Structures are given as structure tokens and as C-alpha cells.
PDB file of C-alpha atoms in Angstrom:
ATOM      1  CA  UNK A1285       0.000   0.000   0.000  1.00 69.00           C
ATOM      2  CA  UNK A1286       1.467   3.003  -0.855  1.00 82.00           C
ATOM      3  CA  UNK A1287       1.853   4.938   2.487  1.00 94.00           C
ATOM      4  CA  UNK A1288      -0.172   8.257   2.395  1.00 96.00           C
ATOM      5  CA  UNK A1289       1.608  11.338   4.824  1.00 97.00           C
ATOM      6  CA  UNK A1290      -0.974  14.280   5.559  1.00 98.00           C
ATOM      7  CA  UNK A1291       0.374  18.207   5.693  1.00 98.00           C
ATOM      8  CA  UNK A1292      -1.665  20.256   8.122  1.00 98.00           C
ATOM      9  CA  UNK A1293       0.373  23.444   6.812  1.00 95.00           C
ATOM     10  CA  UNK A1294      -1.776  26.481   5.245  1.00 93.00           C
ATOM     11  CA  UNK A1295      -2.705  27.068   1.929  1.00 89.00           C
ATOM     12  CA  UNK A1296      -0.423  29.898   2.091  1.00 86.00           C
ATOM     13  CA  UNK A1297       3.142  27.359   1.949  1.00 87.00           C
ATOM     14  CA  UNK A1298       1.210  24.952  -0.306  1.00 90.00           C
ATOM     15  CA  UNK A1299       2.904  26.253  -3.399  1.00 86.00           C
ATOM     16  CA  UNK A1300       6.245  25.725  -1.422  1.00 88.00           C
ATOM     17  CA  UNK A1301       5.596  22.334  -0.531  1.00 92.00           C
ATOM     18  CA  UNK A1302       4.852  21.430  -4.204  1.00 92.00           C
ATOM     19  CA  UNK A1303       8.418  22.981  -5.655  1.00 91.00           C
ATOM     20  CA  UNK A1304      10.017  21.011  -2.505  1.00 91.00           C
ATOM     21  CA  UNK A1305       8.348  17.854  -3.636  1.00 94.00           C
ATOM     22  CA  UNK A1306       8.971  18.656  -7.603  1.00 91.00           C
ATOM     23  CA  UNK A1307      12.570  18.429  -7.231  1.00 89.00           C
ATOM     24  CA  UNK A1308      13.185  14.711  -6.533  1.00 87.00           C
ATOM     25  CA  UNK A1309      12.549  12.250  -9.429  1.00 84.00           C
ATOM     26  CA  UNK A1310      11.106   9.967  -7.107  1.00 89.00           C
ATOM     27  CA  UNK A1311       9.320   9.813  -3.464  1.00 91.00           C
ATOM     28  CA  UNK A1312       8.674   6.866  -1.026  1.00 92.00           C
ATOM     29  CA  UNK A1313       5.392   8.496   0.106  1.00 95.00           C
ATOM     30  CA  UNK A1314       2.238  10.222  -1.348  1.00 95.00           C
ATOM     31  CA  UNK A1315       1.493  13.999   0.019  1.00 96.00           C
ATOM     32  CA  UNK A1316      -1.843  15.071   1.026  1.00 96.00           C
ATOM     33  CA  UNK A1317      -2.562  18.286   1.991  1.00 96.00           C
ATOM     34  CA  UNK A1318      -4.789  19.924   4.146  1.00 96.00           C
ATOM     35  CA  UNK A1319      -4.856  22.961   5.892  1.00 97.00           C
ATOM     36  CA  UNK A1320      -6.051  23.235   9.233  1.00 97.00           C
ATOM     37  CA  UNK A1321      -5.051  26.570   9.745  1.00 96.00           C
ATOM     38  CA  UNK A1322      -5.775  29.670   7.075  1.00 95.00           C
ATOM     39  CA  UNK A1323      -4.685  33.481   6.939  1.00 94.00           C
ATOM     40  CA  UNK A1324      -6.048  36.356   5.531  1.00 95.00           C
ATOM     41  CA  UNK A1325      -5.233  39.878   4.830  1.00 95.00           C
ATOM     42  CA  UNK A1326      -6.526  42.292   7.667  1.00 94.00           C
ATOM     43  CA  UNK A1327      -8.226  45.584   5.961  1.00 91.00           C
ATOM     44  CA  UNK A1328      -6.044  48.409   5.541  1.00 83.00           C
ATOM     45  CA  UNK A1329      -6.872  50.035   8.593  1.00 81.00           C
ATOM     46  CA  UNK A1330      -5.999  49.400  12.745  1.00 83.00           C
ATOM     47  CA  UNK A1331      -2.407  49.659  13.675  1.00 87.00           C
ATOM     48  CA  UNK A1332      -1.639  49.007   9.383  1.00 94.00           C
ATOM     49  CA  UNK A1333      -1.950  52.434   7.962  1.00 92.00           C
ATOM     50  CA  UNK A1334      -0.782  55.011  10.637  1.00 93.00           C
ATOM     51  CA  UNK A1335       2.086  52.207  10.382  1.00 96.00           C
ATOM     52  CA  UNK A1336       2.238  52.268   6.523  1.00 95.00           C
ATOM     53  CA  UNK A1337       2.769  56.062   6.823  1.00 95.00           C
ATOM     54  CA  UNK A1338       5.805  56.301   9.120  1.00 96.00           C
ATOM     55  CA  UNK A1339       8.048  53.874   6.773  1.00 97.00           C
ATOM     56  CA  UNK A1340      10.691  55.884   6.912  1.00 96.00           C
ATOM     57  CA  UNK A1341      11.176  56.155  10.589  1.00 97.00           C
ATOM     58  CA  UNK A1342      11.869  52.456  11.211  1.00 98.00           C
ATOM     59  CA  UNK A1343      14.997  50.859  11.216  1.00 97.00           C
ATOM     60  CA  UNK A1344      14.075  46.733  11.142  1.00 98.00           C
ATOM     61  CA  UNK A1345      10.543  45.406   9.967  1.00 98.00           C
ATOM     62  CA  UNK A1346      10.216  42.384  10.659  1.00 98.00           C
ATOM     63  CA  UNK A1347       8.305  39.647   9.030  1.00 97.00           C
ATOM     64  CA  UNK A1348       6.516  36.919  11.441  1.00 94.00           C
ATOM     65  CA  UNK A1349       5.327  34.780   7.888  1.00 92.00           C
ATOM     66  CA  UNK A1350       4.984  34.957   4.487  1.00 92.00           C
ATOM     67  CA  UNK A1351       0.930  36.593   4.936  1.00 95.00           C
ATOM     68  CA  UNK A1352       3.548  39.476   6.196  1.00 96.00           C
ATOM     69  CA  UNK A1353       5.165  40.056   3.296  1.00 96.00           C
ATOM     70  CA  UNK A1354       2.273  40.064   0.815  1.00 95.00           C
ATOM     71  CA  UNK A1355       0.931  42.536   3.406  1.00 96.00           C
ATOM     72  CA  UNK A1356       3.668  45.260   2.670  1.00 95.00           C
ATOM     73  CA  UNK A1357       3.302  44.378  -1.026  1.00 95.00           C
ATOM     74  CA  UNK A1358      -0.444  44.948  -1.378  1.00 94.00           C
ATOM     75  CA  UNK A1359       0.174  48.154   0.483  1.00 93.00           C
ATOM     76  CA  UNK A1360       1.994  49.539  -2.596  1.00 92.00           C
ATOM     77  CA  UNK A1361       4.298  51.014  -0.283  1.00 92.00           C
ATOM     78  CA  UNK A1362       7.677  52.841  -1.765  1.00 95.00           C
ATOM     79  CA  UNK A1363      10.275  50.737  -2.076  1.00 95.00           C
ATOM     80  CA  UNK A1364      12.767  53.032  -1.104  1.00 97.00           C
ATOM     81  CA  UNK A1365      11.124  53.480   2.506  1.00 97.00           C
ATOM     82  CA  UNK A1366      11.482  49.637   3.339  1.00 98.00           C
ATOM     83  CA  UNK A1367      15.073  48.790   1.235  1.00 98.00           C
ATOM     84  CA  UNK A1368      17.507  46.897   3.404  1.00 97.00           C
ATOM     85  CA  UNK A1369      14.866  47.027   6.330  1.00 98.00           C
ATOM     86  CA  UNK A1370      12.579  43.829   5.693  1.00 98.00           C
ATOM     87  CA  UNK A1371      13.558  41.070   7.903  1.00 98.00           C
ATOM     88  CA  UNK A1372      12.179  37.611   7.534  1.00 96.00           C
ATOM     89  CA  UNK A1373      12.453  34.275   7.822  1.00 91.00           C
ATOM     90  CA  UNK A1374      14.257  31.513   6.082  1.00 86.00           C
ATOM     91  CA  UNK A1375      12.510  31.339   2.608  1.00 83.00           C
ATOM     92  CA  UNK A1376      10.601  33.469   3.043  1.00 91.00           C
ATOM     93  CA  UNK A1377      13.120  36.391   2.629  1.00 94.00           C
ATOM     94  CA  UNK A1378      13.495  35.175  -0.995  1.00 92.00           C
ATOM     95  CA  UNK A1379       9.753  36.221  -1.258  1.00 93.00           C
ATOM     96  CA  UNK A1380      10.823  39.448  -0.117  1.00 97.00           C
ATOM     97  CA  UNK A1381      12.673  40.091  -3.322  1.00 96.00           C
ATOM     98  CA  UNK A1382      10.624  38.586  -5.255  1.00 95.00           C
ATOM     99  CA  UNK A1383       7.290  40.599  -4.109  1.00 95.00           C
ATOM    100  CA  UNK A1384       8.547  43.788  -3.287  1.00 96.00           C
ATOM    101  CA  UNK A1385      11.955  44.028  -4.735  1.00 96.00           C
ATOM    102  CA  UNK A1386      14.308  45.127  -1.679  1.00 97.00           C
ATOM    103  CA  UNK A1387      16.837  43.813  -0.282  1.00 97.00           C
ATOM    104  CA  UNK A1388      16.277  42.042   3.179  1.00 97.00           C
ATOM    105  CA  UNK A1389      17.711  43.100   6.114  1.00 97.00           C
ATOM    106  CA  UNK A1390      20.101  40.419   8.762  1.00 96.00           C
ATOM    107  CA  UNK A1391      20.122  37.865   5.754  1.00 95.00           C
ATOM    108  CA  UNK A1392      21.939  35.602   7.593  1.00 93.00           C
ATOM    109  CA  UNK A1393      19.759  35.012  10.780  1.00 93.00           C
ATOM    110  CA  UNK A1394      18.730  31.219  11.310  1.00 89.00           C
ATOM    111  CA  UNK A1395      15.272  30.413  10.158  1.00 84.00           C
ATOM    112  CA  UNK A1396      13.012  31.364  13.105  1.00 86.00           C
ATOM    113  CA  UNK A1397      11.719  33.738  15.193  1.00 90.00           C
ATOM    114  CA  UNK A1398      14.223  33.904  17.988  1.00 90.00           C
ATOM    115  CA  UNK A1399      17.119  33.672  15.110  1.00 92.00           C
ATOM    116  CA  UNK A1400      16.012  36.764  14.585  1.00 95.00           C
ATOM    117  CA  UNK A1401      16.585  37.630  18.219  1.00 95.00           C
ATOM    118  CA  UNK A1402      20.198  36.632  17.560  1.00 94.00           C
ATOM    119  CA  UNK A1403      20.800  38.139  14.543  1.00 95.00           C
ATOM    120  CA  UNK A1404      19.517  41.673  16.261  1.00 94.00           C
ATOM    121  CA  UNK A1405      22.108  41.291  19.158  1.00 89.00           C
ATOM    122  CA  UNK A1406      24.850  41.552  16.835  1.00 85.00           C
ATOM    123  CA  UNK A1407      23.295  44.838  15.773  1.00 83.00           C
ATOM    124  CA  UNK A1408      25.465  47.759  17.702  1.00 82.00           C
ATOM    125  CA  UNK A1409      22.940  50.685  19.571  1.00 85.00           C
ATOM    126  CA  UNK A1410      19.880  48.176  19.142  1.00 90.00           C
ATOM    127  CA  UNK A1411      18.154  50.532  21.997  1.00 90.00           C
ATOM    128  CA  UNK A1412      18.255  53.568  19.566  1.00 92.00           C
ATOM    129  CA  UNK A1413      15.976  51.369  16.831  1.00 95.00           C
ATOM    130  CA  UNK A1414      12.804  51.410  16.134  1.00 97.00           C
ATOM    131  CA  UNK A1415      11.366  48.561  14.846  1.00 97.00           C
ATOM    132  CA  UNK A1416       7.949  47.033  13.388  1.00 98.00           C
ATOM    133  CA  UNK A1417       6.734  43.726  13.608  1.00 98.00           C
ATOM    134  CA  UNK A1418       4.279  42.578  11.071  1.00 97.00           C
ATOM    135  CA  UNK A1419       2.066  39.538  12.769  1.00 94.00           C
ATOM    136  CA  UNK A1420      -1.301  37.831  12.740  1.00 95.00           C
ATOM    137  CA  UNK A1421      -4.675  38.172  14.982  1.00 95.00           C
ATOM    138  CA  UNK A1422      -5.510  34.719  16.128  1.00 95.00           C
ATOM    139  CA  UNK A1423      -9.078  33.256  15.556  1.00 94.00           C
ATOM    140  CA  UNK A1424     -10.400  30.355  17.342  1.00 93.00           C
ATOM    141  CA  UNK A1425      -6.344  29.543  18.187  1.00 93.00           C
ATOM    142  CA  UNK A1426      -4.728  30.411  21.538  1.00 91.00           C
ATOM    143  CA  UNK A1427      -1.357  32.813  20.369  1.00 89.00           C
ATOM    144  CA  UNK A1428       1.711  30.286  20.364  1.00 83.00           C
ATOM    145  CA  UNK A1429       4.171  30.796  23.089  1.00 81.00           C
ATOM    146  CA  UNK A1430       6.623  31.064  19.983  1.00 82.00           C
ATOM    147  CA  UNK A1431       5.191  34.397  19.515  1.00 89.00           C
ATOM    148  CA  UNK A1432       4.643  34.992  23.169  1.00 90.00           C
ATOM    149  CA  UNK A1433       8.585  34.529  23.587  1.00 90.00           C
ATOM    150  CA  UNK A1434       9.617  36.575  20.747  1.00 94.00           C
ATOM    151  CA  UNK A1435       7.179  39.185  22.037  1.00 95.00           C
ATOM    152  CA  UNK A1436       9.104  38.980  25.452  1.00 96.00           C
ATOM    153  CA  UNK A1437      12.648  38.384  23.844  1.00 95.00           C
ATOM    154  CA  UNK A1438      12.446  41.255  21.736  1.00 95.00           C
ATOM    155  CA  UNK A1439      10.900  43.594  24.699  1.00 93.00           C
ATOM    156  CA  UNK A1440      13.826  43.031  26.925  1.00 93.00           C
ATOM    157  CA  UNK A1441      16.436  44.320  24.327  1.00 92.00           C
ATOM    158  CA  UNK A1442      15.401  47.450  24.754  1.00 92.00           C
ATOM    159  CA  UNK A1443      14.125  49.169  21.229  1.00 94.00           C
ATOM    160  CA  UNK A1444      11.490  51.188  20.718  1.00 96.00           C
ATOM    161  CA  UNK A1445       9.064  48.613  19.358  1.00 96.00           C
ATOM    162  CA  UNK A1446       5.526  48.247  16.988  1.00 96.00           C
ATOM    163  CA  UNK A1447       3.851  45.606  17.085  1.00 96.00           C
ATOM    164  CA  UNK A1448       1.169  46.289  13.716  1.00 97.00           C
ATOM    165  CA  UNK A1449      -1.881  43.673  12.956  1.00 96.00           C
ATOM    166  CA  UNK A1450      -1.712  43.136   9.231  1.00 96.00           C
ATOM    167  CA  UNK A1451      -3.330  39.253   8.728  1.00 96.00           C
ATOM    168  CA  UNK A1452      -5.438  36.943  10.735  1.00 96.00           C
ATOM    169  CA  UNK A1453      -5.035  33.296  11.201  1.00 96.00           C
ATOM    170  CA  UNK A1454      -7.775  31.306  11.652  1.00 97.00           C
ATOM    171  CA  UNK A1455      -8.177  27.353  12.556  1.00 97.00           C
ATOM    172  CA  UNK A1456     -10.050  25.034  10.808  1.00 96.00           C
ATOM    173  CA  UNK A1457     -14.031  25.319  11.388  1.00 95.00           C
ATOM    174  CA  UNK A1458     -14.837  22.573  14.259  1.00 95.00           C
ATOM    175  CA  UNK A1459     -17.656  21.316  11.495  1.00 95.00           C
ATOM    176  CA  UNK A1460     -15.183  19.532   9.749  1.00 96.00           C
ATOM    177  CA  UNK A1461     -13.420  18.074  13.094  1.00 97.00           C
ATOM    178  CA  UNK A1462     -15.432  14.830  12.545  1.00 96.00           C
ATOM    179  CA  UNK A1463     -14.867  14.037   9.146  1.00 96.00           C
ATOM    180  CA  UNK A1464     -10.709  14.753   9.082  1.00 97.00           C
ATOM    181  CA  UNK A1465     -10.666  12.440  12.523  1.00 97.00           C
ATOM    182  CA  UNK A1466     -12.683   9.438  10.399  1.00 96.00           C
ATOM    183  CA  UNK A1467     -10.105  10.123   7.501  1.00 96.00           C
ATOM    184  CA  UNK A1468      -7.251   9.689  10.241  1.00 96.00           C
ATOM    185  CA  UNK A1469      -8.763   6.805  12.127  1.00 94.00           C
ATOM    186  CA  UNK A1470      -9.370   4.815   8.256  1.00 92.00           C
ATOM    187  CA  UNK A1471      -6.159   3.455   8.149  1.00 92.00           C
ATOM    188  CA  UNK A1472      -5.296   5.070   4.621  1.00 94.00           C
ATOM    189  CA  UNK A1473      -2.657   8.022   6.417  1.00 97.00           C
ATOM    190  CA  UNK A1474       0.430   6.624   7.394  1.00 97.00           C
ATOM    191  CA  UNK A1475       1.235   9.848   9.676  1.00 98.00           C
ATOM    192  CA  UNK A1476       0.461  13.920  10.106  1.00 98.00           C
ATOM    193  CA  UNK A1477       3.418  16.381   9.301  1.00 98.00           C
ATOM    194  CA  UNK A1478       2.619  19.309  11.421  1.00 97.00           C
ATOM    195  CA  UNK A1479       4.612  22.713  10.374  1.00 93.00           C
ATOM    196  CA  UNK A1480       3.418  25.004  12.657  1.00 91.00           C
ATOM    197  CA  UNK A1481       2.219  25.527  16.437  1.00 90.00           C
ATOM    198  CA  UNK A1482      -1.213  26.341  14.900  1.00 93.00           C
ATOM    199  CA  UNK A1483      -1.725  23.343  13.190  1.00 96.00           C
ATOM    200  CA  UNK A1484      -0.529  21.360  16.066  1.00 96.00           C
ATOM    201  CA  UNK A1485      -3.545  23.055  18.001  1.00 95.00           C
ATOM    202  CA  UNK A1486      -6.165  22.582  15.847  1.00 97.00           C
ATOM    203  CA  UNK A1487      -4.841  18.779  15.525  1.00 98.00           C
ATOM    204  CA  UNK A1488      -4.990  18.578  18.884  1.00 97.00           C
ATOM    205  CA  UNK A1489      -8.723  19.644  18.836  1.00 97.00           C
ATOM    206  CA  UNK A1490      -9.290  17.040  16.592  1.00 98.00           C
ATOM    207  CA  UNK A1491      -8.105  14.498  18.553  1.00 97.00           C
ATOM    208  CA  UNK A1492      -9.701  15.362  21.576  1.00 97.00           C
ATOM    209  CA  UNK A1493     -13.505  15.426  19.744  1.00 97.00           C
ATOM    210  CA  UNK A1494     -12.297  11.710  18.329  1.00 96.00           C
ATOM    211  CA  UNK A1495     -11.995  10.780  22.177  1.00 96.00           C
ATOM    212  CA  UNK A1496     -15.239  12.220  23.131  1.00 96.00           C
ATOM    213  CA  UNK A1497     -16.783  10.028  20.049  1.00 93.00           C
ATOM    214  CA  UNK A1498     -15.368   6.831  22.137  1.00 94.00           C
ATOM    215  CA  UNK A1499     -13.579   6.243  18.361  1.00 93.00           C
ATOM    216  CA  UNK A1500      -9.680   7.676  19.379  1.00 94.00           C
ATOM    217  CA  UNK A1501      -7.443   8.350  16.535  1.00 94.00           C
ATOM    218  CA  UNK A1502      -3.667   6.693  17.037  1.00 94.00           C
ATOM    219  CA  UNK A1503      -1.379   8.349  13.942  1.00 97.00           C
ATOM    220  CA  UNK A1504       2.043   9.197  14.032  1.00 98.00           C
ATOM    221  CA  UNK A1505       2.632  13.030  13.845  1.00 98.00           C
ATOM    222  CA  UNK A1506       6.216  14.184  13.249  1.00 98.00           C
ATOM    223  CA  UNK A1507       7.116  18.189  13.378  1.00 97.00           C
ATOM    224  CA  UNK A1508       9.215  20.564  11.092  1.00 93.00           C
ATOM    225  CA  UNK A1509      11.289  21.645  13.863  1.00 88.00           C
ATOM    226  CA  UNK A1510      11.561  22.149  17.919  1.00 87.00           C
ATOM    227  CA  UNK A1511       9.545  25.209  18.146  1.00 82.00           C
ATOM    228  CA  UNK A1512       6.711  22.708  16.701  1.00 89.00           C
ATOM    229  CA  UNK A1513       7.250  20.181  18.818  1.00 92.00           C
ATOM    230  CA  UNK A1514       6.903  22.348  21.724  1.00 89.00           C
ATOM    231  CA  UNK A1515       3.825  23.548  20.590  1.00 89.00           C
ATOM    232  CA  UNK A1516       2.471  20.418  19.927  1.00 94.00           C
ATOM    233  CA  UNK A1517       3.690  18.608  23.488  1.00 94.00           C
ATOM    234  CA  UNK A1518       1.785  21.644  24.792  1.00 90.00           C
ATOM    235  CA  UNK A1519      -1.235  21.456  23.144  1.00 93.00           C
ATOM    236  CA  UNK A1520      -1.072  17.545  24.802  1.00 95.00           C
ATOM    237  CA  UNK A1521       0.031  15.526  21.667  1.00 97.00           C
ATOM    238  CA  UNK A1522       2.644  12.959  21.349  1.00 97.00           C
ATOM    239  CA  UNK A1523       5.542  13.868  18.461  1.00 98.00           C
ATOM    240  CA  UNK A1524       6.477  10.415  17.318  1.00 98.00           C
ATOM    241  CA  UNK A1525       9.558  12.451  15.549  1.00 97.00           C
ATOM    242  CA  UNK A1526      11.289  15.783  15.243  1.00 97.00           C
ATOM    243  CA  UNK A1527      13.322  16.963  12.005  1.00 95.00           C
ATOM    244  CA  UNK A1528      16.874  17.772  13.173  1.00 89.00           C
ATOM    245  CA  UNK A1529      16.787  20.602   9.831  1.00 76.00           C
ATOM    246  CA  UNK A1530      14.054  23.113  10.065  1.00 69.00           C
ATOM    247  CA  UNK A1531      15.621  25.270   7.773  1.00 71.00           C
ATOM    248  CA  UNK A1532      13.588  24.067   4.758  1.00 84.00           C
ATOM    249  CA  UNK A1533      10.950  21.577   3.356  1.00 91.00           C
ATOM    250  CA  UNK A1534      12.794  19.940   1.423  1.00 92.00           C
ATOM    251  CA  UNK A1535      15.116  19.304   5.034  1.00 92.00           C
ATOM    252  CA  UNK A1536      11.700  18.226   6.244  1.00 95.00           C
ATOM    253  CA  UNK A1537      10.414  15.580   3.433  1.00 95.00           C
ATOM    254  CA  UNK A1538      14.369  14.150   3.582  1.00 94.00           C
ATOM    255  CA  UNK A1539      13.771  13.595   6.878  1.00 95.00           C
ATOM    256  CA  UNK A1540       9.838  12.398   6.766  1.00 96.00           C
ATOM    257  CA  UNK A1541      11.224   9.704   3.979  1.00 94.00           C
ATOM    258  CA  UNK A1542      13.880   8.035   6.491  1.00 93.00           C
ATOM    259  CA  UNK A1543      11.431   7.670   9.255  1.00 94.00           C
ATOM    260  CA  UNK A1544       8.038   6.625   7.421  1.00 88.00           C
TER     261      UNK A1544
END
């Protein structure tokens, strides 16, 4: 049978996952992909536009996701305002120059949040910045402590700090808890690849409704990285494996195809 791996991530990485999977000839499992987390674009309004129209007095913006970055390029903003400022995240910096053209700023950080932490203490006079940070609203999700520790990480350095709403993340609809849980418990998914906190949550949900059905689900879930995993333990689910390279999905799928 040919073994069957499910991706929680969002919509939003699905193109992503494709290219990662398009560049090996050959794969010992079959991807299926559904999102139990989505984002959308906030309207232009809130913390957004008064932020939108003091570009040029930030030093760092910084990108929590991808939904970030198309935020700042359906602004329209002027691309000398944000050149060499736009911080983000592993891949997602080369969406940075490929959406709005700029250079990005601390290219070098490692691929998460809190490498971004690092990459700012190497940064002489951080307490004279000012910086933004472009992030979600949470819907029907608790805020991951990833965020939560950032938040706090990033407070305690000292700058003079934004924090501006620009997308919302929303889980899954609990209507469709019972149906994903029957399409875990048939036997035909081999295991759940969880890629962020939020997923892990929502999974969690699902498992918890299964229980209350008297029909428990028991599927292997493995995690992009440690910062999942932790999110995942404390949403109360057991990570039957962590990939030691969170850097990239193809890292992730090379690892998912020596476990499963």
C-alpha cells in the first residue's frame, strides 16, 4: 500500500511544498494536503496604515510569515522606505525580493523567530531602533508561546518597538473536526506532518472530539522543527519524531522519507 503522509500546513506554503516535492525524481510516500489553519489579509486600517505612513522612521521590519510580506506588497508602499529594512524568515526572505523588490535586512539570521533575536544582538545601539513587527490576529487559536517569547525576547532588548496587525489566522471550522478524525482513524494516512504551532492546536482539537466520540485516533505526527514540537507537546500531543533541519521543506520531506 502506498503509504499516504498528511500536511496540516496552510494554503499559504502549499505552493512551497509542491516545488520542494517537484525536485526529486522519485518519493517513497504520497502527500496530502490539508490545511487546518488559514490566513487572511486584515483591511487596511488598525495599527496598518498610521504604520504604513511612518516607513521611513523604522529601522528593522520584521516579518513573522509569508501573509507578512504580501501585506507590505499589497500596500503599494515605496520601495525606497522599506530597502535593506525587511527582515524575515528563512525562505521566506526570498519572497521578499521577489514581491517587493528590496533587499532584506540580517540575511543571515537562522530560520526562526528567535534567530532573529540573535541576529539583532549583533546589531550595535539596538536601543536607539525602532522597529515594526508585522504579525497575525488569532481566531479560534490560543497565540503560540513562539510568539509569546519573541514578544518577550524582543521587549527586553530594549528598542522602541511596533507591534502592527496586518493578517489573521484562523483554525479550521470545528464542522469539519469529525470528518478529518474518520479520515485519520481509516487506516489510509500513514502519519500527520505538522509545520506550525497552529496546526498542532487545531490537531490537537481534533483528537480530543475523536476521544469524546469513544472512536480515538492513534497516527504518528512528526514536526518541522523544535519550536513545533513544543507547541504540539503543549497542546497535549505525542511527536512520534522531530526533524533535526528546520531550515527548509525539502530538510523536512528528507527527513519524513527516512522515518516513514
Amino acid at each position: 500500500m502506498v503509504k499516504r503522509i498528511l500536511f496540516t500546513a496552510p494554503d499559504t506554503y502549499h505552493v512551497s511544498l509542491h516545488e520542494a516535492f517537484g525536485k526529486r525524481p522519485t518519493c517513497s510516500f504520497h502527500p496530502m494536503f490539508v490545511p487546518f489553519i488559514s490566513s487572511t489579509l486584515l483591511p487596511p486600517g488598525g495599527t496598518f496604515l498610521p504604520f504604513c505612513n511612518q516607513l521611513a522612521s523604522y529601522d528593522y521590519i520584521i516579518c513573522t510569515s509569508i501573509m507578512a510580506v504580501r501585506a507590505l506588497s499589497s500596500a503599494g508602499v515605496d520601495r525606497s522606505l522599506i530597502d535593506g529594512k525587511v527582515v524575515a524568515i528563512g525562505k521566506d526572505q526570498k519572497v521578499v525580493q521577489e514581491f517587493l523588490g528590496v533587499t532584506v535586512a540580517l540575511p543571515h539570521a537562522k530560520p526562526s523567530l528567535m534567530g532573529i533575536i540573535e541576529a539583532l544582538e549583533s546589531e550595535q545601539a539596538l536601543q536607539s531602533k525602532r522597529i515594526a513587527v508585522l504579525w497575525p490576529k488569532y481566531s479560534g487559536l490560543p497565540v503560540p508561546p513562539t510568539i509569546t517569547n519573541f514578544q518577550n525576547a524582543l521587549s527586553a532588548k530594549g528598542a522602541d518597538v511596533s507591534y502592527v496587525y496586518c493578517y489573521r489566522t484562523t483554525a479550521m471550522s470545528d464542522e469539519y473536526y469529525a470528518e478529518t478524525a474518520d479520515a485519520l482513524r481509516s487506516g489510509n494516512i500513514s502519519a500527520v506532518a505538522l509545520t506550525s504551532g497552529g496546526e498542532a492546536y487545531v490537531l490537537s482539537r481534533i483528537m480530543k472530539f475523536a476521544e469524546t466520540q469513544g472512536q480515538p485516533v492513534n497516527v504518528p505526527i512528526y514536526s518541522f522543527g523544535p519550536y513545533t514540537t513544543r507547541c504540539a507537546e503543549e497542546a497535549g500531543l505525542n511527536v512520534t519524531g522531530t526533524s533535526p533541519n528546520q531550515y527548509s521543506f525539502s530538510d523536512f520531506i528528507d527527513y519524513l522519507e527516512t522515518e516513514i
